[in-house]
Short mmCIF file of C-alpha atoms and ligand atoms in Angstrom, two decimals:
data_model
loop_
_atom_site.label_atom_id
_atom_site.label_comp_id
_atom_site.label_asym_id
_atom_site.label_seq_id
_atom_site.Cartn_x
_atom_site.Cartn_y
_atom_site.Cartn_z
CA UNK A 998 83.64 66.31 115.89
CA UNK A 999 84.28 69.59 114.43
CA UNK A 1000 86.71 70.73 111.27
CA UNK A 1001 89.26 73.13 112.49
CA UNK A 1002 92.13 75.35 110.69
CA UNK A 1003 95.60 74.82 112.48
CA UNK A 1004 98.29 76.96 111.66
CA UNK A 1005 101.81 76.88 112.87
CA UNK A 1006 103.04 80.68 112.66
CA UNK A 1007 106.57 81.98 112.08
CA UNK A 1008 106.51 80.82 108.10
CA UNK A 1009 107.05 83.63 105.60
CA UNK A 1010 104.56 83.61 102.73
CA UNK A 1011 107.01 83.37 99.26
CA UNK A 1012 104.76 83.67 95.54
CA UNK A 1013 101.80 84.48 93.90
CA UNK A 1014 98.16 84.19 94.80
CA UNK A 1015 94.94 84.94 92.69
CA UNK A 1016 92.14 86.79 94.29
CA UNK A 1017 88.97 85.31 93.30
CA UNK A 1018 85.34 86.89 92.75
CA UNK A 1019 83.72 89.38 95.04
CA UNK A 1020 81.56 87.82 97.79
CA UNK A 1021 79.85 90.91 98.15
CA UNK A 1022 79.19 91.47 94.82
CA UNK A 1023 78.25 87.50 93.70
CA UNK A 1024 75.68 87.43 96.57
CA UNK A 1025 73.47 89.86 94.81
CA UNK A 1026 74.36 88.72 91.25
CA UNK A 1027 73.02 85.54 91.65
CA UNK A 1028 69.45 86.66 93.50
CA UNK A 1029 69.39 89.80 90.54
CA UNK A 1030 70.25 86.90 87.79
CA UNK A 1031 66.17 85.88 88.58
CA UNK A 1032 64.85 88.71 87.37
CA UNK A 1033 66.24 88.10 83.81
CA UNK A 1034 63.49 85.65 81.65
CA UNK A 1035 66.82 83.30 79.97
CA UNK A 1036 69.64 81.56 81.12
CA UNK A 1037 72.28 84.52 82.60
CA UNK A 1038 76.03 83.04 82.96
CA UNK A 1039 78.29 84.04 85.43
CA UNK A 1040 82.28 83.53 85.51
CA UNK A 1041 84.47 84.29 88.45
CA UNK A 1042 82.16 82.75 90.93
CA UNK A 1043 84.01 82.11 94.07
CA UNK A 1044 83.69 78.80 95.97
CA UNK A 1045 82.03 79.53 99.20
CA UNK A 1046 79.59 78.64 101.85
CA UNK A 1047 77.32 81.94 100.42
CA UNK A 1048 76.89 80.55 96.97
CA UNK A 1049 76.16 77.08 98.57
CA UNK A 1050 73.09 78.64 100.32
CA UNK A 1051 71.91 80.78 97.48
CA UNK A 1052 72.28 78.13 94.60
CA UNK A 1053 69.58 76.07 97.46
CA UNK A 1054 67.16 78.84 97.82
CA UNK A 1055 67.43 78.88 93.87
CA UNK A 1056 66.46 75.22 93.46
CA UNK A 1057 63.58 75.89 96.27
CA UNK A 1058 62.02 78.53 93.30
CA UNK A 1059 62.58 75.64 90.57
CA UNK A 1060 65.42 77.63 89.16
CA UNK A 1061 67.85 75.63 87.28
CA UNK A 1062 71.65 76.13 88.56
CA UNK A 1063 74.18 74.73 86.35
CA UNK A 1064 77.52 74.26 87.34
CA UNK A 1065 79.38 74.58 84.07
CA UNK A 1066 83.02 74.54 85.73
CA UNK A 1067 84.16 75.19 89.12
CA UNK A 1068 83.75 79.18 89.37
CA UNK A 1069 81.07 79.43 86.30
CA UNK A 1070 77.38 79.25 86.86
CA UNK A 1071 74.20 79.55 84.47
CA UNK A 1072 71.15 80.45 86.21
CA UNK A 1073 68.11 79.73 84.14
CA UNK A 1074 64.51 81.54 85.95
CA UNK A 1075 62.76 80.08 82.78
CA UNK A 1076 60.70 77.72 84.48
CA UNK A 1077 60.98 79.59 88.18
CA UNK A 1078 57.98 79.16 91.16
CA UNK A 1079 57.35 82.36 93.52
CA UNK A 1080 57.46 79.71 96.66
CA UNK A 1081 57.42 81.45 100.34
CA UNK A 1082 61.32 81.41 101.44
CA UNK A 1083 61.74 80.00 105.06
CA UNK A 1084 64.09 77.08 104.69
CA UNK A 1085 67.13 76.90 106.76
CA UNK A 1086 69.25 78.46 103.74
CA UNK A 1087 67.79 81.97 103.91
CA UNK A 1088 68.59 82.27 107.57
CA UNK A 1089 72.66 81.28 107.06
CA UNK A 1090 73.68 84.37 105.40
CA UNK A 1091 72.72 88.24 105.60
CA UNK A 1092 72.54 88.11 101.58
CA UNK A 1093 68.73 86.08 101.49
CA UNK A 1094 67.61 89.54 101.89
CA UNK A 1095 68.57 90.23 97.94
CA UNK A 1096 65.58 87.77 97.18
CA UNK A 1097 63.13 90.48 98.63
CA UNK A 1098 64.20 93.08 96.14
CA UNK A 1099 64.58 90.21 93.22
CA UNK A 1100 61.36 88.93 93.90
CA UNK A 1101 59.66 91.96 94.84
CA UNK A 1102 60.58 93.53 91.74
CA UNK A 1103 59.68 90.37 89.28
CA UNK A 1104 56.48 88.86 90.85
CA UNK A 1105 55.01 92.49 93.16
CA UNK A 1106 55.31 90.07 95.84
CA UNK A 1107 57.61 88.06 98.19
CA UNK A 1108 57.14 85.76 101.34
CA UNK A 1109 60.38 84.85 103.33
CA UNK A 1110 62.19 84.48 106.89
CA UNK A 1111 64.28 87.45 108.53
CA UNK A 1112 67.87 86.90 107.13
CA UNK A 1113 70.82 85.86 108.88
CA UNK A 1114 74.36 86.02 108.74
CA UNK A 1115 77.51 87.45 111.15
CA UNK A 1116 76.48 89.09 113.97
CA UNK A 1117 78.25 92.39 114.06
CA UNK A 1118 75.91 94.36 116.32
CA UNK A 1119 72.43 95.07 115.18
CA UNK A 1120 71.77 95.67 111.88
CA UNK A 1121 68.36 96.72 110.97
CA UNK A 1122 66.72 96.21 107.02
CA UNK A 1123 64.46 99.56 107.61
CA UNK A 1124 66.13 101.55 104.96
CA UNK A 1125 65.45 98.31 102.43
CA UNK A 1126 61.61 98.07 103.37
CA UNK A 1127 60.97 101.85 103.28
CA UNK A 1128 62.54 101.61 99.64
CA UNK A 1129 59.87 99.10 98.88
CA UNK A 1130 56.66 101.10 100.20
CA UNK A 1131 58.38 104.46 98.46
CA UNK A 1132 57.71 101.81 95.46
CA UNK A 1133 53.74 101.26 96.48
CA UNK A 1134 54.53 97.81 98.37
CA UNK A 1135 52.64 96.95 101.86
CA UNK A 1136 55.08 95.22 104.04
CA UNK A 1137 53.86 93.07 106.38
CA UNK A 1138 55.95 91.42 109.38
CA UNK A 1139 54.38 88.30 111.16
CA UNK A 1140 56.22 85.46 113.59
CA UNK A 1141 59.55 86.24 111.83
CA UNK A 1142 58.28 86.10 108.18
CA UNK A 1143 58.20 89.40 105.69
CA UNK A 1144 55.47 89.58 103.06
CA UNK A 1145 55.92 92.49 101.14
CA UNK A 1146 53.28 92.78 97.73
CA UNK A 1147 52.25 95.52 95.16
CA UNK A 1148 49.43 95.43 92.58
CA UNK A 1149 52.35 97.19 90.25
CA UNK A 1150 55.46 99.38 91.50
CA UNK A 1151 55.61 102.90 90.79
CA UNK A 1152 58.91 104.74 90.35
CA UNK A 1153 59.59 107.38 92.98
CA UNK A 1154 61.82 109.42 94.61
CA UNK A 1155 63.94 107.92 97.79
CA UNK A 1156 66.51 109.48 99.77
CA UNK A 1157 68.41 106.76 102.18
CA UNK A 1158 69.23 107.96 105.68
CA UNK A 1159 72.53 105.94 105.68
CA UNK A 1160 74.22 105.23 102.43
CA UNK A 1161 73.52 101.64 102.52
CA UNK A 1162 74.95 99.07 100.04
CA UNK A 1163 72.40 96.67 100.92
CA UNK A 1164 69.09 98.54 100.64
CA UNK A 1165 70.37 100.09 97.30
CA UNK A 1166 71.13 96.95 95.96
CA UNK A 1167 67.55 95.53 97.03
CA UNK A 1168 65.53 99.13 95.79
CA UNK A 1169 67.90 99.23 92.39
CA UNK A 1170 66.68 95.21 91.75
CA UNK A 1171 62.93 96.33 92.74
CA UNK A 1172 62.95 98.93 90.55
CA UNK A 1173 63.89 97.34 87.26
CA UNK A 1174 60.47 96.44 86.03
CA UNK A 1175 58.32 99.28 88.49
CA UNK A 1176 56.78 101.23 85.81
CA UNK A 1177 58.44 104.87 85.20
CA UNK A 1178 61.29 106.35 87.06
CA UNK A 1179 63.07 105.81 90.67
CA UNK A 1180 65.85 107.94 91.85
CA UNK A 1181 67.66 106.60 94.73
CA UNK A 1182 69.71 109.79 96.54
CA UNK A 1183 72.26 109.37 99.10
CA UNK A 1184 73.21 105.94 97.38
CA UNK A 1185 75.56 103.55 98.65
CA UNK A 1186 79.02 103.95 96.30
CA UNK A 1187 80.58 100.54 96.88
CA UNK A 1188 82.49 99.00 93.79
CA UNK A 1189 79.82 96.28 94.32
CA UNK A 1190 77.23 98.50 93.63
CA UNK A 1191 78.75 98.99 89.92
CA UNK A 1192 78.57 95.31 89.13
CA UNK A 1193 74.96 94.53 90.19
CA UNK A 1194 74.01 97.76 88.04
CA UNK A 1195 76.46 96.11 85.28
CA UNK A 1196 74.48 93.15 85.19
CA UNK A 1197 71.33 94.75 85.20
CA UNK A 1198 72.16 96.66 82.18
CA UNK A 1199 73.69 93.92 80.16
CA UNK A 1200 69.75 92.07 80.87
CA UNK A 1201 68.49 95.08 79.39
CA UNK A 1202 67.60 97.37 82.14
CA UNK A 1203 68.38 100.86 82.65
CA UNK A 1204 70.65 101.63 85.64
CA UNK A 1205 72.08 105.04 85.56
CA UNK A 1206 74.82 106.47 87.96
CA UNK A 1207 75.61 103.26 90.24
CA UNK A 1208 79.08 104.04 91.63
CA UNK A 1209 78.02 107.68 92.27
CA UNK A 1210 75.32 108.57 95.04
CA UNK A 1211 72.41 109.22 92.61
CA UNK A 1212 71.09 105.94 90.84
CA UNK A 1213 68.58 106.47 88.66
CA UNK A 1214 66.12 103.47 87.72
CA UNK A 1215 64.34 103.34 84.11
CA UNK A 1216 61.75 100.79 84.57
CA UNK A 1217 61.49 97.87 81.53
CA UNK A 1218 58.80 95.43 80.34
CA UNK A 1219 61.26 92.36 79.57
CA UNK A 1220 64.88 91.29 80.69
CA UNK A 1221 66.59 88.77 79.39
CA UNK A 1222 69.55 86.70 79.74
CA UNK A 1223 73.46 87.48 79.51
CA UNK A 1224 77.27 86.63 80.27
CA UNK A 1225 78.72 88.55 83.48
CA UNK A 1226 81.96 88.15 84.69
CA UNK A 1227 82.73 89.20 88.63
CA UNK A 1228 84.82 91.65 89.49
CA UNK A 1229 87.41 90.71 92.32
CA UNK A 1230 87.07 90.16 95.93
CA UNK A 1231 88.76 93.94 97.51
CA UNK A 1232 88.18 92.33 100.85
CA UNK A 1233 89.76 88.72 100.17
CA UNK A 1234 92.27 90.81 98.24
CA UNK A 1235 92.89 93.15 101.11
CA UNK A 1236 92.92 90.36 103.47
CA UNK A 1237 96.03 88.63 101.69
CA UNK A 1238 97.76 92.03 101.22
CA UNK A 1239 97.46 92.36 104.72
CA UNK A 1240 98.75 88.83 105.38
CA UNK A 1241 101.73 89.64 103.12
CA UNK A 1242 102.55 92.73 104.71
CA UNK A 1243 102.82 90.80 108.11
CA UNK A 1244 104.59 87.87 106.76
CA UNK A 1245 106.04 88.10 102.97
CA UNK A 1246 109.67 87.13 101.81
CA UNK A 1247 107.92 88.49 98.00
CA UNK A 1248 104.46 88.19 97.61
CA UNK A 1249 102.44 89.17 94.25
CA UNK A 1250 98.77 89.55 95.24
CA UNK A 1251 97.33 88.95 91.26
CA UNK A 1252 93.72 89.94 89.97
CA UNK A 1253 92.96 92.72 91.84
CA UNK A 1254 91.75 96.13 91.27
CA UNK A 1255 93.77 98.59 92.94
CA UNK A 1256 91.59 101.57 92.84
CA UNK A 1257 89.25 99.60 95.06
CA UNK A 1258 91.84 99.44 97.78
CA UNK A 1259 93.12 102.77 97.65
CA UNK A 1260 92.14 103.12 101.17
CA UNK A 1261 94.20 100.44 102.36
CA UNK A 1262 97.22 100.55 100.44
CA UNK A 1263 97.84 103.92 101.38
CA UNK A 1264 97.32 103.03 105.12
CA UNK A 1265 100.00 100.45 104.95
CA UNK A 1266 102.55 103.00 102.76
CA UNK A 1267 102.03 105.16 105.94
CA UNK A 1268 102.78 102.41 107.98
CA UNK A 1269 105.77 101.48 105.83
CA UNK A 1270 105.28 98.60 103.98
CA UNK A 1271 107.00 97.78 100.93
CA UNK A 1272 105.28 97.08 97.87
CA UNK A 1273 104.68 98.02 94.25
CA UNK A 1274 101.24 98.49 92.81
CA UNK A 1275 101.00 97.63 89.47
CA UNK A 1276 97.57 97.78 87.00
CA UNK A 1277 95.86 94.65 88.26
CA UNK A 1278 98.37 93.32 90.91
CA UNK A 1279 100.37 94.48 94.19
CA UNK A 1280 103.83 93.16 95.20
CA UNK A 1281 104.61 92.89 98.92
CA UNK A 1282 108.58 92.82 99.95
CA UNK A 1283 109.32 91.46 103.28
CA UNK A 1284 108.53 94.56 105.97
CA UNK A 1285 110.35 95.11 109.25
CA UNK A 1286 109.99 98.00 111.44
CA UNK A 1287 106.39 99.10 111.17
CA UNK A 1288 104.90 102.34 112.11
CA UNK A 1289 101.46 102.74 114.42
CA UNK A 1290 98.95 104.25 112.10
CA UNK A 1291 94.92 105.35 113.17
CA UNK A 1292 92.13 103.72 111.19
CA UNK A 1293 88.56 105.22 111.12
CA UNK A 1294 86.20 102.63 109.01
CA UNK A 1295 83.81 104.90 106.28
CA UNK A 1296 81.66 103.54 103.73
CA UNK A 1297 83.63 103.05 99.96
CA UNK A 1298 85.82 105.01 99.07
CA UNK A 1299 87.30 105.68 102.90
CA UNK A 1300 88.51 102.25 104.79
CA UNK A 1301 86.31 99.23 104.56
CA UNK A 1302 84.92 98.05 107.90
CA UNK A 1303 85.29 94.23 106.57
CA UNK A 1304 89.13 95.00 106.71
CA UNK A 1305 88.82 96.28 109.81
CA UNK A 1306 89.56 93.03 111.65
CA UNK A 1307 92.41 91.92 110.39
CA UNK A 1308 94.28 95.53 110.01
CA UNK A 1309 93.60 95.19 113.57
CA UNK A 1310 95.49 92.06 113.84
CA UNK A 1311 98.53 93.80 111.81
CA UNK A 1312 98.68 96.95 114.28
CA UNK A 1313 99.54 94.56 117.05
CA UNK A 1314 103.52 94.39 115.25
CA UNK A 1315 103.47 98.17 114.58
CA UNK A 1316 105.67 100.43 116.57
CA UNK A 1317 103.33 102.36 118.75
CA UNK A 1318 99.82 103.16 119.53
CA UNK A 1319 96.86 103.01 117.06
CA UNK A 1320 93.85 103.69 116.84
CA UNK A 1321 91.12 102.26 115.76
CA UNK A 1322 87.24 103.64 115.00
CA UNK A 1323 84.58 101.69 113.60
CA UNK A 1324 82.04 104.34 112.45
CA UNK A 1325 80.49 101.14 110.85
CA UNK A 1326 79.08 98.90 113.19
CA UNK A 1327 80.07 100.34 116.47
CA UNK A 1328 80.33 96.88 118.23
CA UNK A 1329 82.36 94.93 115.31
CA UNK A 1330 85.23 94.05 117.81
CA UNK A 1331 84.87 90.23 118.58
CA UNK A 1332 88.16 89.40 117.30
CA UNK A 1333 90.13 91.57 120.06
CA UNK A 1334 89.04 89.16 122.76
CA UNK A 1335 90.74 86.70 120.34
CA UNK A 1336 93.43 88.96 119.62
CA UNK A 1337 93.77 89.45 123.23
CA UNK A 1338 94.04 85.54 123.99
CA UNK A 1339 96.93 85.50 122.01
CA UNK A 1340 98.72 88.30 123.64
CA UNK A 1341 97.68 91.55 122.09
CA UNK A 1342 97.87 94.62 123.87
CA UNK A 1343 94.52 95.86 122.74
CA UNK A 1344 91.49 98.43 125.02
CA UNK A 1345 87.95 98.23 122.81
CA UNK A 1346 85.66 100.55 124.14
CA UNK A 1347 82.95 103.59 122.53
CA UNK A 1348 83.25 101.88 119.52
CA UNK A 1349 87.21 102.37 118.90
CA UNK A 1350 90.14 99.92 119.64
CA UNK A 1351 93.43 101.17 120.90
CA UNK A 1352 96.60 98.89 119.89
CA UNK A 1353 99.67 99.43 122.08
CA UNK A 1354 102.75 97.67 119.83
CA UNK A 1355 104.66 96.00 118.99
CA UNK A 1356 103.46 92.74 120.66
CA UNK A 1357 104.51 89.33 120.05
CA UNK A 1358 101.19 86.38 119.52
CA UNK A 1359 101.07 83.00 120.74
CA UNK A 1360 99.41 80.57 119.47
CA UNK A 1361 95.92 79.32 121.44
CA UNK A 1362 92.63 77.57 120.78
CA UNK A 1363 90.60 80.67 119.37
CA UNK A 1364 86.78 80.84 117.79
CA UNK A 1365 85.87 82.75 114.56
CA UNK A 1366 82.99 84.20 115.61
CA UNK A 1367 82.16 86.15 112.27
CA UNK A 1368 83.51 86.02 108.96
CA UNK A 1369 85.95 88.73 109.30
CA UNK A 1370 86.91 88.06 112.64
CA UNK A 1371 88.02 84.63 111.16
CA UNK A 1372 90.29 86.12 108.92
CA UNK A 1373 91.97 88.32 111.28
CA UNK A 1374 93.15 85.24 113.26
CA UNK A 1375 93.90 83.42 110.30
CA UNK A 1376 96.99 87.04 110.10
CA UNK A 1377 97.31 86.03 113.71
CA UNK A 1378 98.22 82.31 113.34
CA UNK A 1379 100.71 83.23 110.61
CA UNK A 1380 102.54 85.44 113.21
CA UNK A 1381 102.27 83.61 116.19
CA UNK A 1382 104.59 82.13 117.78
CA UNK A 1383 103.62 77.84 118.02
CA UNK A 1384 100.07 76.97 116.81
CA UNK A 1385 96.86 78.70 116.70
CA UNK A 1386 93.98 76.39 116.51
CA UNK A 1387 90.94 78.14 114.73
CA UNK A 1388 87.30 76.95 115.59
CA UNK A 1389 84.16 77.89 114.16
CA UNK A 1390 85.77 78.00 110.21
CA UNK A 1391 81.99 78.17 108.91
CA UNK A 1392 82.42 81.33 109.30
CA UNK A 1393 85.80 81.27 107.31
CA UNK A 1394 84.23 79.08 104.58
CA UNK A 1395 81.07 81.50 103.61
CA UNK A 1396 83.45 84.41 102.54
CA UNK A 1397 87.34 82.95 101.39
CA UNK A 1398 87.40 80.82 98.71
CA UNK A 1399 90.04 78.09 99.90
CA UNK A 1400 92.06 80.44 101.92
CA UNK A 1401 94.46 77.17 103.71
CA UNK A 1402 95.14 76.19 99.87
CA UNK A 1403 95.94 79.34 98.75
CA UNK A 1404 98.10 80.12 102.11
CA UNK A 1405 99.95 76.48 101.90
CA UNK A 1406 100.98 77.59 97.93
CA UNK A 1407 102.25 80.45 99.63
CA UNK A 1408 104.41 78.48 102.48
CA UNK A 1409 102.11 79.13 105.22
CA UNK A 1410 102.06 76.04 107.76
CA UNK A 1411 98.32 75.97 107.46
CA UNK A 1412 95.54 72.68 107.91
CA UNK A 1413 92.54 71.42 108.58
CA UNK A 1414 92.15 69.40 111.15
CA UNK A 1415 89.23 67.31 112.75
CA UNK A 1416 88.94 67.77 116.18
CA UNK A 1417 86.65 66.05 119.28
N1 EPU B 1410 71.62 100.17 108.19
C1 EPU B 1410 70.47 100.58 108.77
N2 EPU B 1410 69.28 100.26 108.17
C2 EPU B 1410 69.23 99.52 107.02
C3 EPU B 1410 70.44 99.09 106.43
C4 EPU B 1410 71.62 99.43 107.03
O1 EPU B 1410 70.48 101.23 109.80
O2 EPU B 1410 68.13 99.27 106.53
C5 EPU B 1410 72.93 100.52 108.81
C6 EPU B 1410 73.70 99.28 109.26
O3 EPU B 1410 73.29 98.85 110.54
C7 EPU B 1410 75.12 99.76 109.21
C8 EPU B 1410 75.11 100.72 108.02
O4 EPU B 1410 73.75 101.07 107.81
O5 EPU B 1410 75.43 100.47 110.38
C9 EPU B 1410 75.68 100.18 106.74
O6 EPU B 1410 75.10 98.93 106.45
P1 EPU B 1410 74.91 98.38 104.97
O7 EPU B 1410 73.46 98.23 104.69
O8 EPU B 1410 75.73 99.20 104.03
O9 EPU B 1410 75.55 96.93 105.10
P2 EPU B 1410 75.03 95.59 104.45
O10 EPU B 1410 74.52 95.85 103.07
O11 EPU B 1410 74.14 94.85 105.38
C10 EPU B 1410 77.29 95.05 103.31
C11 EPU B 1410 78.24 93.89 103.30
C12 EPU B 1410 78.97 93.83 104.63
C13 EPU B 1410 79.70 95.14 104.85
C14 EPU B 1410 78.72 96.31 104.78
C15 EPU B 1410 79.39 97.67 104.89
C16 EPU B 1410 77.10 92.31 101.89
C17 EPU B 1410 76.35 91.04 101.77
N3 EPU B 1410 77.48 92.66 103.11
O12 EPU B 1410 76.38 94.79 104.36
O13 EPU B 1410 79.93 92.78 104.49
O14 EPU B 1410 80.31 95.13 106.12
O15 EPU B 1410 78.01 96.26 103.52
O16 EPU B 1410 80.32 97.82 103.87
O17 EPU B 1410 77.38 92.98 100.90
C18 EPU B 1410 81.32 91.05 105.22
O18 EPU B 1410 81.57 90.82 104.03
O19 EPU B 1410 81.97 90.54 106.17
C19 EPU B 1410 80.23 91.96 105.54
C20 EPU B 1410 79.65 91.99 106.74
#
């Protein structure tokens, strides 16, 4: 038995939706919330798979998680056990890895499995664990299991190879209580970024520069608890935009920050889509006659791989050829063999995709093989022509909070469905 989305296509999407918290961001929130020594509280949690797992891994370390109303948590480390991590949880999403960091930077030392999460190619945690020994810790790698320890961690100089938002994150939380000063160069920029530093600060450490690619680290001797409030989802927010733009009578994409999707919006103004941006909403009019544009993937500001896929999925009802480059993760491309099932005109090869369009979708029985992937055939279903049956929604469920209830508000023909 397995729980599948269904989705008859061919509906236009009419009204408003509300973008909830940032995935990106809560998944390091709620691992950097440990390193306060109170209760920290924090609104605009979305409801996903991710949280699921981490709120677990939290009780496995005795901290209390208290679910105060349906997108508000208070995580309380007051009474919190440095236990070795290896527990299925840690190996369901990439984000375990923010415990290393977290821990690494409360206790000097931490004890868990490799992490998990989509498959998008290979992606390596070397730039995370050289951050760590730049900090004095040993890092030790035995039958799948990292144990990384310091006597005390001493600020330093690192530069990062690749600008990467997830070894920032991790050295930034390491570095909190690591006695004098780290400077992390060639910093990842993501909007993401900002709000983990935000939080930081607000427990009373010194994060300077987050959002630029110099972060500079004071160390502190105490942290303690706060209030936080997430900033919204770009990517969930991107993904309905992008929904809209393929299927909207009049749709009003609400909390949103539109500087973080500067990127996309003016991709789809090139391709000619309708809309008005206002301060913390966009408006998407009904859109015929769309132009082929090229898309090269960059880290923040340029175009975010995560809406990669389902951009991808839009192109196939533009007039023309685009193209397509993931500078990214050269192999994040699943969804084209999807794409292609349904009757897209789509060549992946070196990573780039070429999209010869407009072509019409049908509906088939298609697999979400990553997150992202999922929501580009979520676009698809709503354009197809008959029904799209979407397997493998785990994927779906650890990144959009409730994405068939917010489609069905928005007239989508959308449902979940048990299946043999
Ligand atoms: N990289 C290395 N070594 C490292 C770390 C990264 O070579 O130690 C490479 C990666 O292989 C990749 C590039 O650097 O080619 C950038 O990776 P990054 O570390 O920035 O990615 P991440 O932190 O693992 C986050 C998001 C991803 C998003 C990427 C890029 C989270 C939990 N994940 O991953 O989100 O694609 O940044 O923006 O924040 C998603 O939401 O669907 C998703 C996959």
């Amino acid at each position: 038995m397995e729980e599948i989305l269904r989705i008859e296509g061919g509906h236009y999407l009419d009204g408003e939706v509300k973008i909830s918290g940032a995935k990106n961001a809560t998944v390091a929130l709620i691992p950097a919330a440990i390193l306060a020594n109170g209760p920290v509280a924090i609104v605009g949690v979305p409801q996903i798979a991710d949280v699921d797992n981490l709120a677990a891994i939290l009780n496995e370390l005795n901290v209390m998680v208290t679910k105060v109303a349906d997108d508000h948590l208070i995580i309380d480390p007051t009474n919190m056990v440095n236990r070795t991590l290896d527990s299925a949880a840690v190996t369901k999403l990439r984000a375990s890895y923010y415990f290393m960091g977290a821990l690494l930077g409360k206790y000097g030392y931490v004890k868990m499995k490799m992490p998990g999460g989509c498959y998008l190619g290979p992606r390596p945690i070397d730039l995370h664990l050289k951050g760590f020994e730049a900090l004095g810790a040993k890092v030790v790698y035995d039958k799948g299991c990292y144990t990384i320890s310091a006597e005390k961690l001493k600020g330093n100089k690192i530069f990062l190879d690749i600008a990467s938002v997830g070894a920032t994150i991790n050295i930034m939380m390491a570095a909190v209580y690591a006695d004098g000063r780290t400077i992390i160069e060639n910093a990842a920029k993501e909007p993401e970024i900002i709000d983990v530093a935000t939080l930081l600060n607000k427990m009373g450490a010194s994060v300077k520069g987050a959002g630029t690619n110099v972060i500079t680290i004071d160390g502190r001797d105490h942290l303690m608890g706060c209030f936080h409030e997430i900033i919204p989802d770009r990517i969930e927010a991107g993904t309905f935009i992008i929904m809209a733009a393929a299927m909207a009578k009049k749709v009003v994409v609400k909390n949103i920050i539109p500087a973080h999707l500067e990127a996309l919006l003016s991709k789809l103004e090139e391709m000619g889509v309708k809309m008005d941006v206002d301060v913390d909403s966009v408006t998407i009019y009904q859109s015929d006659d769309l132009k082929a544009v090229d898309i090269k993937t960059l880290p923040y500001p340029g175009f975010a791989t995560d809406l990669q896929a389902p951009l991808t999925t839009l192109l196939t009802k533009c007039q023309g050829e685009s193209e397509v480059r993931e500078t990214i993760y050269p192999e994040r491309f699943k969804h084209c063999l999807e794409l292609q099932r349904m009757g897209a005109n789509i060549e992946v090869g070196n990573g780039e995709a070429t999209i010869k369009g407009p072509c019409k979708l049908y509906g088939d029985s298609v697999s979400a093989t990553d997150l992202r992937c999922g929501a580009s055939l979520v676009v698809a279903g709503l354009m197809a022509d008959g029904t799209t049956d979407i397997h493998d929604i785990y994927h779906i469920e650890r990144g959009y909070a409730g994405i068939d209830v917010k489609l069905s508000a928005l007239g989508a023909n959308i449902k979940r469905v048990v299946v043999e």
